[in-house]
mmCIF file of C-alpha atoms in Angstrom:
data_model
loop_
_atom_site.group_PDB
_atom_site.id
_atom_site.type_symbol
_atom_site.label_atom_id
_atom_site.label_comp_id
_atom_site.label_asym_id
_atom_site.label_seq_id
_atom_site.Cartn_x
_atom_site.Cartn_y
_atom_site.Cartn_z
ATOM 1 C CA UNK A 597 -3.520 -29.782 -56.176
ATOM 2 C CA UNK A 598 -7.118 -29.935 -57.142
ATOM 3 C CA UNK A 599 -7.978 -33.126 -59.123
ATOM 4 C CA UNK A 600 -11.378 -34.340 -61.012
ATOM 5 C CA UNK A 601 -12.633 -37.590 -62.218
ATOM 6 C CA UNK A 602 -16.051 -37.407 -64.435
ATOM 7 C CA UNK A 603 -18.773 -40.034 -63.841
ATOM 8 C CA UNK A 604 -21.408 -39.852 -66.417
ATOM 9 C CA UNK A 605 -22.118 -36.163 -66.957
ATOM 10 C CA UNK A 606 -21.073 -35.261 -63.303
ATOM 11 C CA UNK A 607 -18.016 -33.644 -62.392
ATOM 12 C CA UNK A 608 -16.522 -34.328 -59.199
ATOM 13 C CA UNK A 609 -13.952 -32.156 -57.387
ATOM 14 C CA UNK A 610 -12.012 -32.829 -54.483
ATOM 15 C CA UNK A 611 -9.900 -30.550 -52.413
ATOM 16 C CA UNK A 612 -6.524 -31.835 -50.740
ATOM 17 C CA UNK A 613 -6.599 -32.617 -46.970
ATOM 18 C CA UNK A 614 -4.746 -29.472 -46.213
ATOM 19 C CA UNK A 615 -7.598 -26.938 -47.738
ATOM 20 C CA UNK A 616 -10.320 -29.357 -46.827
ATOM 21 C CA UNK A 617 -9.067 -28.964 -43.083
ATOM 22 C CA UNK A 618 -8.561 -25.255 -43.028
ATOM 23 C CA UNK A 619 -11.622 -24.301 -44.562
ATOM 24 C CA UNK A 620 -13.483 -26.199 -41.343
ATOM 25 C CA UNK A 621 -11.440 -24.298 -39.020
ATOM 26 C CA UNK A 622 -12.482 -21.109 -40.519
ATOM 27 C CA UNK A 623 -16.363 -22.282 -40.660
ATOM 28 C CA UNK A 624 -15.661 -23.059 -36.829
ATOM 29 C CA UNK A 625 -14.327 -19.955 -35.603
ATOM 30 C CA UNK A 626 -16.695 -17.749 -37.460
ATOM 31 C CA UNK A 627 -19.552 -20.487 -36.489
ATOM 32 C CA UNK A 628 -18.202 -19.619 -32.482
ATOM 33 C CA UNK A 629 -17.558 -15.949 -33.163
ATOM 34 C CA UNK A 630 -21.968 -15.670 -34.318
ATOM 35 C CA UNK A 631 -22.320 -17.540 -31.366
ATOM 36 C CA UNK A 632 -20.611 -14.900 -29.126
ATOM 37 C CA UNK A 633 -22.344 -12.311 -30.649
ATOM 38 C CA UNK A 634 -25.942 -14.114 -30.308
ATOM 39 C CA UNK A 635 -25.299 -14.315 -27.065
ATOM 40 C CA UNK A 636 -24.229 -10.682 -26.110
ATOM 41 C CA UNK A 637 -27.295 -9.755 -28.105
ATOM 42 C CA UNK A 638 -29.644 -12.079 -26.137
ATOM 43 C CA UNK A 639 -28.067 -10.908 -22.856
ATOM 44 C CA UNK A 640 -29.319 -7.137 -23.976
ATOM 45 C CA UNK A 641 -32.646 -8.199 -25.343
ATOM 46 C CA UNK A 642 -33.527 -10.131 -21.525
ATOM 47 C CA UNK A 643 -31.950 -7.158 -19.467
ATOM 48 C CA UNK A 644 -33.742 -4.052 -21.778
ATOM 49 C CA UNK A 645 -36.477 -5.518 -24.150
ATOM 50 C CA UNK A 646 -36.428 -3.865 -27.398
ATOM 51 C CA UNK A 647 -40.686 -3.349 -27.204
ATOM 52 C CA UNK A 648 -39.568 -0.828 -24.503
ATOM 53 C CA UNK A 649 -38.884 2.535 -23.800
ATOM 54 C CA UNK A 650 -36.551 4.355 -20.997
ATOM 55 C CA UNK A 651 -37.195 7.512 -20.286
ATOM 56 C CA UNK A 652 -38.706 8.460 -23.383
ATOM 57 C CA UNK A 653 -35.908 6.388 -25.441
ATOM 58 C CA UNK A 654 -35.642 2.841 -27.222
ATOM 59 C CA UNK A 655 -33.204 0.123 -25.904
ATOM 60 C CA UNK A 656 -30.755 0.473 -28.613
ATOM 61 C CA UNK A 657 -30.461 3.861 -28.004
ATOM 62 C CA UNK A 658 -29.873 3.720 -24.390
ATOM 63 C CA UNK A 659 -27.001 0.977 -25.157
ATOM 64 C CA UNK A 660 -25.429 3.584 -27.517
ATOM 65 C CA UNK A 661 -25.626 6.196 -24.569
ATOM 66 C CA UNK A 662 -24.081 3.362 -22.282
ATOM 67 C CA UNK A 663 -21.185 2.513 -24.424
ATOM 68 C CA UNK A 664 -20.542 6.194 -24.567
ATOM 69 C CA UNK A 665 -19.870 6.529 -21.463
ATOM 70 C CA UNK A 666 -17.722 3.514 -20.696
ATOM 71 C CA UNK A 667 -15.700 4.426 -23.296
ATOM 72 C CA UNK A 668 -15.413 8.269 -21.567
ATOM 73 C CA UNK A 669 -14.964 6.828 -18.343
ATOM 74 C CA UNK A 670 -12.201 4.227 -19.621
ATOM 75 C CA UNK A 671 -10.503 7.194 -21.456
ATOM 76 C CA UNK A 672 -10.974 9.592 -17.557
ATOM 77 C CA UNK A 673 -9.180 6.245 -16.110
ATOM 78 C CA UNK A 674 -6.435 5.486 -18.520
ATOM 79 C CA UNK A 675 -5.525 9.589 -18.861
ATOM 80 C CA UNK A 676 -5.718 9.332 -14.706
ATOM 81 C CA UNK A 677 -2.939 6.547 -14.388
ATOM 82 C CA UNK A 678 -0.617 8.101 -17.261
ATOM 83 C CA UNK A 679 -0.174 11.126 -15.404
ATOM 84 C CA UNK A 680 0.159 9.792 -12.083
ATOM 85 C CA UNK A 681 2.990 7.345 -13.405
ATOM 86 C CA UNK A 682 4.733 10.814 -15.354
ATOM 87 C CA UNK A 683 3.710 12.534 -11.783
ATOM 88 C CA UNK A 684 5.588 9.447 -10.608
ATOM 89 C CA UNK A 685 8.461 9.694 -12.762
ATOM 90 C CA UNK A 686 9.131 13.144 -12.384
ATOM 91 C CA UNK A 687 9.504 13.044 -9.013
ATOM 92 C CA UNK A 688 11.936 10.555 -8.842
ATOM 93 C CA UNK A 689 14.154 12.572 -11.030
ATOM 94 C CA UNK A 690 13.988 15.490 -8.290
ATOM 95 C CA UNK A 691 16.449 16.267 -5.997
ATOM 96 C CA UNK A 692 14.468 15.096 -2.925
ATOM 97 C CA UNK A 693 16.788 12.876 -0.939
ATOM 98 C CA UNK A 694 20.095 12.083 0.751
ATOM 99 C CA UNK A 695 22.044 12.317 -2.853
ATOM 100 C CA UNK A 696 24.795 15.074 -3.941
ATOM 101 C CA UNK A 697 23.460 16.890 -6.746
ATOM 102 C CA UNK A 698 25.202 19.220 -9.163
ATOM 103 C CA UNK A 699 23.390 22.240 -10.854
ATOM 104 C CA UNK A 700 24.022 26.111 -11.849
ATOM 105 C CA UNK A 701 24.544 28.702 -9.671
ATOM 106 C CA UNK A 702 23.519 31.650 -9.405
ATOM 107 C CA UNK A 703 22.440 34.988 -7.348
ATOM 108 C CA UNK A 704 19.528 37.462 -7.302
ATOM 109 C CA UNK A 705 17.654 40.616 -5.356
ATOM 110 C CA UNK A 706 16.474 39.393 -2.575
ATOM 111 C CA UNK A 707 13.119 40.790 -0.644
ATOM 112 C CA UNK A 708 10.507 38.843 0.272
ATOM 113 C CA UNK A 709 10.121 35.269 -0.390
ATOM 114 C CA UNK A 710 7.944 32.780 -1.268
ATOM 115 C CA UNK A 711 8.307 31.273 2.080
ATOM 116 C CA UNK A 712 6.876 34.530 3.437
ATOM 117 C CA UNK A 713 10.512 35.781 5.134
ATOM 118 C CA UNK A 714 11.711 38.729 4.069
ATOM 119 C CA UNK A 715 15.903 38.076 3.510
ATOM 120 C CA UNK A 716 18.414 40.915 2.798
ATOM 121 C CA UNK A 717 21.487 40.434 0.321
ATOM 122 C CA UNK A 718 24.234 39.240 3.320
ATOM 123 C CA UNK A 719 21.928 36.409 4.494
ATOM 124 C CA UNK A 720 23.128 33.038 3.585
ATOM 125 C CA UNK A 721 19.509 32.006 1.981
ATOM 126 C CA UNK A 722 18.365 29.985 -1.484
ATOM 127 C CA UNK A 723 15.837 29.670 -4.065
ATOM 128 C CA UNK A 724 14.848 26.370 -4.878
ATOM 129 C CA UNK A 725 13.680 25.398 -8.084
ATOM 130 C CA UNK A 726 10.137 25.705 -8.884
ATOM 131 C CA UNK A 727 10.022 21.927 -9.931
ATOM 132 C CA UNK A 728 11.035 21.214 -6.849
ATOM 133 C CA UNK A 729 9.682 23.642 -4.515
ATOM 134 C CA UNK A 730 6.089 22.903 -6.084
ATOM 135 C CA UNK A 731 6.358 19.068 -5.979
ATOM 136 C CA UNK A 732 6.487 18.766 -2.128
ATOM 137 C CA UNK A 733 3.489 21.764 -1.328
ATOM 138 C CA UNK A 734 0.867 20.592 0.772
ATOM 139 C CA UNK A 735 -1.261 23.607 -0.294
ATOM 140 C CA UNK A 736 -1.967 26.639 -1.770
ATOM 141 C CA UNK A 737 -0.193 28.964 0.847
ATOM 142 C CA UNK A 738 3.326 28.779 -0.293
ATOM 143 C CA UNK A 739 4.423 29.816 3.052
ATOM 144 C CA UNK A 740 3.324 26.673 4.130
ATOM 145 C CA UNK A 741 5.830 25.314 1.822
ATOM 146 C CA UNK A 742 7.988 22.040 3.906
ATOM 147 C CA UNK A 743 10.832 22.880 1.974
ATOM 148 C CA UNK A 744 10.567 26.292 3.499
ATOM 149 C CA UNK A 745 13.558 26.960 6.344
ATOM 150 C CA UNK A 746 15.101 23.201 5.234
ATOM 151 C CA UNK A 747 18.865 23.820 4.578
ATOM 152 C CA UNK A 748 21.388 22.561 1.994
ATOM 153 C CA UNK A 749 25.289 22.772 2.118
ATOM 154 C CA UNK A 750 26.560 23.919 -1.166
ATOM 155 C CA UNK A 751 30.269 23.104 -2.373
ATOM 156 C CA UNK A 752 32.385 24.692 -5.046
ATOM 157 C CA UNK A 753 36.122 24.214 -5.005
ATOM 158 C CA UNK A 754 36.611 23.307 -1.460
ATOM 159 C CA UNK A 755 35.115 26.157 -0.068
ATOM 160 C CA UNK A 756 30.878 24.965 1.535
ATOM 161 C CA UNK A 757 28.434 27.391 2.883
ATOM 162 C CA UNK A 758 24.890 26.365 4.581
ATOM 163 C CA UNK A 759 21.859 28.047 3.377
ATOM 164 C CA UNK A 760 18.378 28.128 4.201
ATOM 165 C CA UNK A 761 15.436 27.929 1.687
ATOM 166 C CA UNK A 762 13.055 30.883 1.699
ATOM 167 C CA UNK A 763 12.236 31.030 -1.510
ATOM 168 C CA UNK A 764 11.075 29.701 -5.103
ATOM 169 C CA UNK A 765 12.944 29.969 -8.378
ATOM 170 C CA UNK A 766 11.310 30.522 -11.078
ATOM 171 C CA UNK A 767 13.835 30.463 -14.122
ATOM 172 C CA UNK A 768 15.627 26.952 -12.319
ATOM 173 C CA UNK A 769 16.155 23.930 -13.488
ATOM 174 C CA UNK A 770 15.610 21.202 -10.540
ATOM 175 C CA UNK A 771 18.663 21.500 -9.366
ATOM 176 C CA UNK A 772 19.820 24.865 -9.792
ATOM 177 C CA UNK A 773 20.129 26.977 -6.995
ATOM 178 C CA UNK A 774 19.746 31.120 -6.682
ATOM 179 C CA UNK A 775 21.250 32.457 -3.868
ATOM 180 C CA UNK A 776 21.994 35.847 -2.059
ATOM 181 C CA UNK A 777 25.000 38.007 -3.922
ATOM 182 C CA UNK A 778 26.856 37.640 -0.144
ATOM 183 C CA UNK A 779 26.684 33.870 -0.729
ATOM 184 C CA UNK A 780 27.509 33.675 -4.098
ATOM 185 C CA UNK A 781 30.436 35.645 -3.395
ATOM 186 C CA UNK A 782 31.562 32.781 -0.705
ATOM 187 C CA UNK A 783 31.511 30.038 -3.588
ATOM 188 C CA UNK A 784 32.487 32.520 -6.556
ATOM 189 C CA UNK A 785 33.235 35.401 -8.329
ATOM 190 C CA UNK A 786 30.243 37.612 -8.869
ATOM 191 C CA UNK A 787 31.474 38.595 -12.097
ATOM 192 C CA UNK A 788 31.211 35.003 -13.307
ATOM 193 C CA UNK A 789 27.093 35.525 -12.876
ATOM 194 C CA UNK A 790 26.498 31.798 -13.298
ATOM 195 C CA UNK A 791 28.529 28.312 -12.011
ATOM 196 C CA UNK A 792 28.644 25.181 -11.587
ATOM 197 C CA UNK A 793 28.068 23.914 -7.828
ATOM 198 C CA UNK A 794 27.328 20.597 -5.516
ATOM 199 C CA UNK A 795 25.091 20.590 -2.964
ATOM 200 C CA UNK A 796 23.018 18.086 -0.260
ATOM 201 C CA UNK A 797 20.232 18.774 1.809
ATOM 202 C CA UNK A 798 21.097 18.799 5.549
ATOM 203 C CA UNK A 799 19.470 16.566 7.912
ATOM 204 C CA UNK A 800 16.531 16.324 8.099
ATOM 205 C CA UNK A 801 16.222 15.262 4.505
ATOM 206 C CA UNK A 802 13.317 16.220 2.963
ATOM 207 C CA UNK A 803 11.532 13.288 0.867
ATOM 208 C CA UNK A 804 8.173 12.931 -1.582
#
């Protein structure tokens, strides 16, 4: 607690140890933090003088226009690594590997593909999903696709057919596959329109 003891007409106050010492701590680190800021502002005033002018502007407004766009490129940098790491992330969760995956299964009209081959219903060929199929192009030709001609052996209650990709599926989850109506009929009844089924890529495996 504060105390007092009067000498004469003078009052004279006295703050405990405690106070005494944190009030110097605080005059210390704001005393260090002016000194910071002195010298970021002396650093500015040798490296643009403020009596100048650059291109037609005055020093502090060229350090505005600086710290602009550090900030714009910090923001271009940060937003960069984000969505590579959810780029990343995503494709781990694809079924691009040696695993057994499980996913819906169903058939279509087929015709021409995105891998460029034209397949009729009684071929043994699949649509791969589009998260999938897009993930591994290596351009804007689609029939350029690696995934295109890779096969995959899907299983559904003991009975496994082979079938070759030659084509992108739209409406599929990653791994859902769309097949021919001949091939569907070899893991199912077509009048069940969609199933559950297992499937694994056949060497060689195709990877990220």
């Amino acid at each position: 607690m504060d105390y007092h003891k009067t000498q004469g007409n003078v009052e004279e106050f006295h703050l405990p140890e405690w106070e005494t010492t944190s009030r110097h701590r605080g005059e210390k680190q704001t005393g260090q933090i002016s000194s910071v800021k002195e010298r970021v502002f002396l650093v500015f005033a040798r490296v643009m003088p403020g009596h100048r002018k650059y291109l037609g502007f005055s020093s502090k407004i060229v350090c505005i226009a600086i710290l602009v766009v550090f900030l714009i490129l910090l923001a271009l940098i940060l937003g960069l690594a984000i969505g590579l790491s959810k780029k990343s992330s995503h494709h781990q969760n694809l079924p691009l590997g040696s695993q057994t995956y499980t996913g819906d299964l169903t058939y279509y009209g087929t015709g021409l593909g995105a891998c460029g081959i034209t397949s009729s219903v009684t071929d043994n060929i699949v649509s791969i999903s589009h998260f999938t199929f897009d993930a591994i192009s290596k351009g804007s030709n689609p029939n350029n696709n690696p995934l295109c001609g890779h096969k995959l052996r899907a299983i559904r209650n003991g009975n496994s057919i082979d079938l070759t990709v030659v084509d992108r599926c739209v409406g599929c989850q990653p791994t859902d596959l769309d097949v021919s109506p001949s091939a569907f009929k070899q893991l199912a009844d077509p009048s069940l329109g969609r199933v559950e089924v297992t499937w694994a890529w056949l060497p060689p495996v195709p990877t990220t």
